[in-house]
Coordinates of C-alpha atoms and ligand atoms in Angstrom, one line a residue:
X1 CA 15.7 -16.2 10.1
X2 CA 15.8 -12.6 10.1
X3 CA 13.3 -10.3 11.8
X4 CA 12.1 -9.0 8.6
X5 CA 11.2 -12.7 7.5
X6 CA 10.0 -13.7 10.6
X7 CA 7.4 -10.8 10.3
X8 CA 6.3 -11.1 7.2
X9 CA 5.5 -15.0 8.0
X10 CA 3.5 -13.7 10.1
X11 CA 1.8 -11.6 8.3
X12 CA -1.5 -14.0 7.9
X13 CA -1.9 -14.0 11.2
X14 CA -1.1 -10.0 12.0
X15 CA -4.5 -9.1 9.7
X16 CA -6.7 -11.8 10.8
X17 CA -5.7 -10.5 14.6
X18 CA -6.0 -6.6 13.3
X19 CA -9.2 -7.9 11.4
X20 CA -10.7 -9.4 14.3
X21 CA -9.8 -6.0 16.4
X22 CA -11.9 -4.0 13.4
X23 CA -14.4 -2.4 16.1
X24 CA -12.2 -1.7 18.9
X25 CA -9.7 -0.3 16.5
X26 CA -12.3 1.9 15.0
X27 CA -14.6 2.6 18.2
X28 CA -13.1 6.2 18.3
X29 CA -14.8 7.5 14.9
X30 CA -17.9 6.0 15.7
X31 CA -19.6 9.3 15.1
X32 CA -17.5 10.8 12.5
X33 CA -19.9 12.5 10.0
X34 CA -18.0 12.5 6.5
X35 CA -20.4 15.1 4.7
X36 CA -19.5 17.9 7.2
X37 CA -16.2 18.1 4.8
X38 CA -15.4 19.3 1.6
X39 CA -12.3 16.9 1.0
X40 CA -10.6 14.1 3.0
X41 CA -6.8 14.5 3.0
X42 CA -4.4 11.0 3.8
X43 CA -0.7 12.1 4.7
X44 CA 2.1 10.1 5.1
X45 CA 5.8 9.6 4.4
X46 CA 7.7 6.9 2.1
X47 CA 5.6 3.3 2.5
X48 CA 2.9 5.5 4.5
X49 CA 2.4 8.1 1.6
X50 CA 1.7 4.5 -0.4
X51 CA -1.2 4.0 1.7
X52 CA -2.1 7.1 1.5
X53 CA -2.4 6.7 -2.2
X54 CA -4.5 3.2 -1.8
X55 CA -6.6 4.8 0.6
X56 CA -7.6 8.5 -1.3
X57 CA -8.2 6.1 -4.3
X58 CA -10.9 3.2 -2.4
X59 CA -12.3 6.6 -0.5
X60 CA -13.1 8.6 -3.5
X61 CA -14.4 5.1 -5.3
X62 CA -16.4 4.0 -2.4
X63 CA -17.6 7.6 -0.1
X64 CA -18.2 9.2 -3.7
X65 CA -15.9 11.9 -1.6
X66 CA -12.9 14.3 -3.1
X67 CA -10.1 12.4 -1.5
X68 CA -6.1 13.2 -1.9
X69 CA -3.4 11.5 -0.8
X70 CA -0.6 14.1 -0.1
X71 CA 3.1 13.6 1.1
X72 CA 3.8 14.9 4.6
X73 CA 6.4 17.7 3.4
X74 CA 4.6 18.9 1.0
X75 CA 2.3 19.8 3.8
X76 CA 5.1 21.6 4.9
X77 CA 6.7 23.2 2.0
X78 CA 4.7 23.3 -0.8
X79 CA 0.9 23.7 1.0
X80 CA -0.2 26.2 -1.5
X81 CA -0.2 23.9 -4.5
X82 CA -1.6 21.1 -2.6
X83 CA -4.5 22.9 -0.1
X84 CA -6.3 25.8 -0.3
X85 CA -7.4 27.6 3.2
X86 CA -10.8 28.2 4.1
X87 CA -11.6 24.4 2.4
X88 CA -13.1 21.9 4.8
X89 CA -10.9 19.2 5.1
X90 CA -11.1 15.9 7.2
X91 CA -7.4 14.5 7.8
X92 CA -6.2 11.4 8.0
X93 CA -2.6 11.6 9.0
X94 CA -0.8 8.0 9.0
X95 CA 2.5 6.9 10.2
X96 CA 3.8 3.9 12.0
X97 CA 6.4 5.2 14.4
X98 CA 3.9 8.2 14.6
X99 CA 6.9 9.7 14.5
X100 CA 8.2 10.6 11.3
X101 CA 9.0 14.5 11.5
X102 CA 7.6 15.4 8.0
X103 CA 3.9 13.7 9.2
X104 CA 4.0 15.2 12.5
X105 CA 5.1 18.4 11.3
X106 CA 2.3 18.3 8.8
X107 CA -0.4 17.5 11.5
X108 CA 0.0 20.6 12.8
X109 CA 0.2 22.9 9.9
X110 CA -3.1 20.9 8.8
X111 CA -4.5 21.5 12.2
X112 CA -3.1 25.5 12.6
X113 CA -3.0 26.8 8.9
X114 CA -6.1 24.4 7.8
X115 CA -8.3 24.3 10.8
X116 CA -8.6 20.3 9.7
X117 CA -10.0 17.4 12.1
X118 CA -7.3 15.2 11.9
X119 CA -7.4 11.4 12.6
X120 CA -4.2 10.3 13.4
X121 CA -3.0 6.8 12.4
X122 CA -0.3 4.9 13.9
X123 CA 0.7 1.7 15.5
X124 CA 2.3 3.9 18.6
X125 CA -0.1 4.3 20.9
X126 CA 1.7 6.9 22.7
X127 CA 3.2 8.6 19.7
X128 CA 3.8 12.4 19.5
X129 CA 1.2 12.0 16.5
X130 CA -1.7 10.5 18.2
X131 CA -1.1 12.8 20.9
X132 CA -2.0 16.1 18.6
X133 CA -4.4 14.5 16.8
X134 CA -8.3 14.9 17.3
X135 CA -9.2 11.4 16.9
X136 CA -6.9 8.5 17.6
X137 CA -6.8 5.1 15.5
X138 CA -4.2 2.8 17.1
X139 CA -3.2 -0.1 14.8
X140 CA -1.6 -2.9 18.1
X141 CA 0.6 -4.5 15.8
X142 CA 4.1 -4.0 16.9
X143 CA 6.6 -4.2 13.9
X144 CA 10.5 -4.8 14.5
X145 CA 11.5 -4.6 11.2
X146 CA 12.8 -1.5 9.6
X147 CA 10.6 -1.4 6.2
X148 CA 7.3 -1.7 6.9
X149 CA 5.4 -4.7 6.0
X150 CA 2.4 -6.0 8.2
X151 CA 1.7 -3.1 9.3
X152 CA 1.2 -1.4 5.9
X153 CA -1.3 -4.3 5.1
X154 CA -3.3 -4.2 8.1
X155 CA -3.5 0.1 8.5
X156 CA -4.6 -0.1 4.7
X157 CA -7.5 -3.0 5.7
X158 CA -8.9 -1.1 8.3
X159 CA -9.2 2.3 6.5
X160 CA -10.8 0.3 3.7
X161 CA -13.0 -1.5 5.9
X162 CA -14.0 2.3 7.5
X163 CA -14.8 3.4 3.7
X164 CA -17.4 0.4 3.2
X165 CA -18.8 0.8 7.0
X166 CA -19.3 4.7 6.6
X167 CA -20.6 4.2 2.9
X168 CA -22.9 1.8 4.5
X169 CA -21.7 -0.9 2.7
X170 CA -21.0 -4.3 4.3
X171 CA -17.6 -5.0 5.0
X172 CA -18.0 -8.5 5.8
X173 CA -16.3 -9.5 2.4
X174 CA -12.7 -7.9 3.6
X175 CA -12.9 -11.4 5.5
X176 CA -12.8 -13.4 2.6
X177 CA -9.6 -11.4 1.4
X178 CA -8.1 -11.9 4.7
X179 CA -8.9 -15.5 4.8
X180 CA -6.6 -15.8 1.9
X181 CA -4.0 -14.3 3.1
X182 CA -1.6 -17.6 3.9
X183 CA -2.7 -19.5 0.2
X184 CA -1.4 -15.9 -1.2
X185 CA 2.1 -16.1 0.8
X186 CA 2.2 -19.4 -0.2
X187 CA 1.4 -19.0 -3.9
X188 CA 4.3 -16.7 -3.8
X189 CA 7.0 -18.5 -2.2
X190 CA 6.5 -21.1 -4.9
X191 CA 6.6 -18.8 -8.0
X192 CA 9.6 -16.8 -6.4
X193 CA 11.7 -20.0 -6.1
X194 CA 11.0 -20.8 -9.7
X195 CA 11.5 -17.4 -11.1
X196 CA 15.3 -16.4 -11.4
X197 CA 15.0 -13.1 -9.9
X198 CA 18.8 -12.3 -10.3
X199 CA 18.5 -12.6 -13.9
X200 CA 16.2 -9.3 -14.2
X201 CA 17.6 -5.9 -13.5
X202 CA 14.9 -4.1 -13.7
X203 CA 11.8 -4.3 -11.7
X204 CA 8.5 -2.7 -12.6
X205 CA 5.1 -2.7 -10.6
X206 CA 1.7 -2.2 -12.2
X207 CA -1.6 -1.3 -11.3
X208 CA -5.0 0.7 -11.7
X209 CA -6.7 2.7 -9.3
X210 CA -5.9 2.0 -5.6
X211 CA -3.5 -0.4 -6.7
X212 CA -1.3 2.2 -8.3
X213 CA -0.6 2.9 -4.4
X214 CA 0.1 -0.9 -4.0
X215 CA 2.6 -0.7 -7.3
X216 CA 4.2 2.5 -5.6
X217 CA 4.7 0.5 -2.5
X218 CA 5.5 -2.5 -3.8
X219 CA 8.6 -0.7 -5.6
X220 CA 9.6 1.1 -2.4
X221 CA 9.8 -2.3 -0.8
X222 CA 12.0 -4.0 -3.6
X223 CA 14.6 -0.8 -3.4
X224 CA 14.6 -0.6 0.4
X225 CA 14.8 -4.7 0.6
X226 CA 17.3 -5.8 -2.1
X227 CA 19.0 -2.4 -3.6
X228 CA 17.4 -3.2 -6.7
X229 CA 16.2 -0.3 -9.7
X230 CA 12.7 -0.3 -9.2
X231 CA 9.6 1.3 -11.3
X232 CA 5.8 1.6 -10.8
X233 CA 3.2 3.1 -13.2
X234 CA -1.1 2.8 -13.1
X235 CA -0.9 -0.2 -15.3
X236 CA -1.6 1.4 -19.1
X237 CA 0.2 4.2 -18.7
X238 CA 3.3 1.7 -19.6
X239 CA 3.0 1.7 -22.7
X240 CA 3.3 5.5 -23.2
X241 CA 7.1 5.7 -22.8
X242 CA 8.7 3.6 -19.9
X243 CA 7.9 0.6 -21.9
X244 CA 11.0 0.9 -24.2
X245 CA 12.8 -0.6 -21.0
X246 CA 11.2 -3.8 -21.6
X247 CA 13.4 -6.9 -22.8
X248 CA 14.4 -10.3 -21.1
X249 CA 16.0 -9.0 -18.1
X250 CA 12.8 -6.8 -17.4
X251 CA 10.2 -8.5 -14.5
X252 CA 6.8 -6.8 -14.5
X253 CA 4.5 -7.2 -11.6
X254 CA 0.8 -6.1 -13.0
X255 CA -2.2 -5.9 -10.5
X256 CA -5.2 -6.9 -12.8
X257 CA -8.8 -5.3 -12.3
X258 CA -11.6 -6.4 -12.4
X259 CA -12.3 -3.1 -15.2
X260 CA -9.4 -3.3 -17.1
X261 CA -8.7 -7.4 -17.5
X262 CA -9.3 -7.2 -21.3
X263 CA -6.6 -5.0 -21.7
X264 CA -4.4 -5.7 -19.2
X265 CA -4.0 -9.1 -20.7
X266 CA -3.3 -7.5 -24.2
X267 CA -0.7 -5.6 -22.5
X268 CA 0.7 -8.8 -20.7
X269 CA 1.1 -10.0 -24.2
X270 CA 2.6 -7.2 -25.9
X271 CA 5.5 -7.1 -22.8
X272 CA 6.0 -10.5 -23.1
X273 CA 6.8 -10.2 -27.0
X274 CA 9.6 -7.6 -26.0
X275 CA 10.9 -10.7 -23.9
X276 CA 9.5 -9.0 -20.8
X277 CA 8.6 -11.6 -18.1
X278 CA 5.0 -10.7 -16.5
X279 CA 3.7 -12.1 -12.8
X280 CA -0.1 -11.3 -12.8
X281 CA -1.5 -11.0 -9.6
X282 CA -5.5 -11.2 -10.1
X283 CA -8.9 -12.9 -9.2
X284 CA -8.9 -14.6 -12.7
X285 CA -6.2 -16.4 -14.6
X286 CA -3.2 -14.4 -16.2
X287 CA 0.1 -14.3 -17.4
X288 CA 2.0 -17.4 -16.9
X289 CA 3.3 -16.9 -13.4
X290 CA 0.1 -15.8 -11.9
X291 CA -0.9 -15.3 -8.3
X292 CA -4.6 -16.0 -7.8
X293 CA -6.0 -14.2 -5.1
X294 CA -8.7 -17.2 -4.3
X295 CA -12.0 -15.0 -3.9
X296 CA -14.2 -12.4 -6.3
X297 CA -14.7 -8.6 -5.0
X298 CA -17.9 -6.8 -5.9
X299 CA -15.6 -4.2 -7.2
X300 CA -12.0 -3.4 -7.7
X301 CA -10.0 -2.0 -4.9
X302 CA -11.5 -3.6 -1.5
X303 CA -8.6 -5.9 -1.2
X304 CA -5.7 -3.8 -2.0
X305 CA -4.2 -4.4 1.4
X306 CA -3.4 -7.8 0.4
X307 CA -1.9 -7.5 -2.6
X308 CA 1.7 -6.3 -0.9
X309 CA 2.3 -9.7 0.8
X310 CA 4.0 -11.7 -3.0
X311 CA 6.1 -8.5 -2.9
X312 CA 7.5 -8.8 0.8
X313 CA 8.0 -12.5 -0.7
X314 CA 9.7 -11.5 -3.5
X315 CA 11.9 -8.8 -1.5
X316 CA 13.0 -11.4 0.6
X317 CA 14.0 -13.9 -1.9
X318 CA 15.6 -11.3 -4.3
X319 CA 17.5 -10.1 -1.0
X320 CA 18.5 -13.9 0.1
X321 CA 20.0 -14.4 -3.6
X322 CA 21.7 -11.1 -3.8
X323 CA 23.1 -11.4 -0.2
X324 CA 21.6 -8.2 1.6
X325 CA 20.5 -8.1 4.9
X326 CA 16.9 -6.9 5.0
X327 CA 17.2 -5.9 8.6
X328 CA 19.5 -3.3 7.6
X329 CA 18.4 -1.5 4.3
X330 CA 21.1 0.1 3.1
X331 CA 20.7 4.5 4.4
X332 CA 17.4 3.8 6.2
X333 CA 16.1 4.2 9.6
X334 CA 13.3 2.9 10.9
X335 CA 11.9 6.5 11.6
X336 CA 13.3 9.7 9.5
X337 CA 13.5 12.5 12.0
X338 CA 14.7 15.8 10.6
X339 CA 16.7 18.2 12.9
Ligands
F1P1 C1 7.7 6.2 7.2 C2 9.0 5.7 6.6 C3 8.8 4.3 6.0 C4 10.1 3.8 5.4 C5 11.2 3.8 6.4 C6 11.4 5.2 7.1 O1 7.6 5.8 8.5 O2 9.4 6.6 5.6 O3 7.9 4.4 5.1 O4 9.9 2.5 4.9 O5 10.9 2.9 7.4 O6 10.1 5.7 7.6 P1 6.3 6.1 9.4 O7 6.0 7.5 9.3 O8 5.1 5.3 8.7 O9 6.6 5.6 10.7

């Protein structure tokens, strides 16, 4: 078994251990006070810009706060268009290896150009990241595997879990998504060994919201896992272009919503008359290869995190059928440092 499959197994176990460390983990912004900013910022590189994107999305929806989600060199290149000085911004800087060059780099500029509090995220401890940043969060979960994949679940749960505690919201029900984590894994496997994945060349991820962030992430994974063309859009927006792709060798992945399940499933229909094949991954029922998440959220978006674990399924089948070797994604390194 490789050390990617070995780690995604696990990966039940990583967020109920992560889950059960939610107020050590988070000890260190016990007295963050989110109204003293204007805007919270998330940075990240490649899968981390991904939870980024979750993350500003469940912020804004659950802190009522302006929240954006900004790639780490765009911090460093293009920080006009993306920030404007004088602004009081709270930032959340996220990166595994802690690091990436891009994030690091960014850190600073935020810190120097921005005068910004950053929290640094990362499951380094001792990480040149968490080092400059004002407020450490140390995820202990320590990853082998080139792309990330427990560790993208279990950053994203705990900054979701710190958006319900500092809205004052209970974030007891992230345990009932967490509790469901193996029946999702298993869900998968099942459908992914029925499903033909080699007869689809073209792989498209859907989703609303903070699940656009999922769909983003979930596309990554699929290119970085199996060297497969790969597409995410929010979940609608399909059908305004990109859906001319669509025909029998085209496999859809749509996160449904709690908001948008009415037409969701139209569009579910609609693909499948092009001869599109849909997997619907959803509280309800869906499409005819449909993973049900086994619980019902208040509101859309709290369980985001889980929704990557069918896709680290369904890299590793698509990569077992097409004979690549996930532990060494074809151009990648674990951690991109720039000269
Ligand atoms: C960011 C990243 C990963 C990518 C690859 C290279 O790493 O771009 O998202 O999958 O592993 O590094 P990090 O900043 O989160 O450590």
């Amino acid at each position: 078994m490789s050390i990617t499959e070995k780690e995604v197994m696990k990966e039940p176990d990583s967020i109920q251990e992560i889950y059960q460390l939610k107020k050590e983990i988070l000890s260190s912004l016990g007295n963050v006070d989110f109204s003293k900013y204007e805007e919270i910022i998330f940075v990240g590189c490649g899968s981390s810009y991904h939870l980024a994107k979750a993350a500003e999305r469940f912020f804004v929806r659950v802190l009522k706060k302006p929240s954006k989600a900004i790639v780490g060199s765009e911090v460093l290149y293009s920080s006009d268009a993306v920030l404007i000085e004088g602004r009081k911004y709270l930032s959340f800087v996220l990166s595994r290896s802690g690091e990436s060059t891009e994030t690091v780099k960014a850190a600073e500029v935020l810190k120097k150009k921005y005068n910004s509090d950053i929290i640094g995220v990362s499951c380094e401890k001792n990480s040149s990241l968490l080092k400059l940043s004002d407020l450490k969060v140390h995820i202990p979960l320590d990853e082998e595997a080139i792309v990330m994949t427990g560790s993208f679940s279990a950053t994203l749960m705990i900054l979701n879990i710190l958006a319900l505690e500092a809205s004052g919201k209970d974030s007891g029900i992230v345990k009932e998504v967490v509790e469901n984590a193996q029946d999702i894994l298993e869900q998968a496997k099942e459908l992914f060994e029925d499903l033909k994945l080699t007869d689809y060349n073209n792989y498209v991820f859907l989703g609303f919201g903070e699940y656009y962030g999922i769909a983003k992430e979930s596309s990554l994974k699929l290119q970085e896992m199996t060297i497969s063309h790969t597409e995410a859009f929010p979940t609608l927006d399909y059908r305004h272009g990109p859906k001319s792709l669509v025909d029998e060798r085209c496999l859809i992945v749509m996160n449904l919503t709690k908001e948008g399940y009415e037409e969701e499933m139209k569009l579910v229909k609609e693909l499948e008359g092009y001869g599109g094949t849909v997997v619907t991954v959803g509280e309800k029922t869906g499409s005819k290869y449909h993973i049900s998440l086994g619980y019902e959220m208040p509101f859309d978006g709290i369980d985001s995190f889980i929704r990557v674990l069918p896709i680290h399924i369904m890299g590793l089948k698509l990569a077992e059928l097409k004979g690549v070797d996930v532990d060494k994604p074809r151009n990648l390194s674990k951690v991109v440092i720039i000269d």
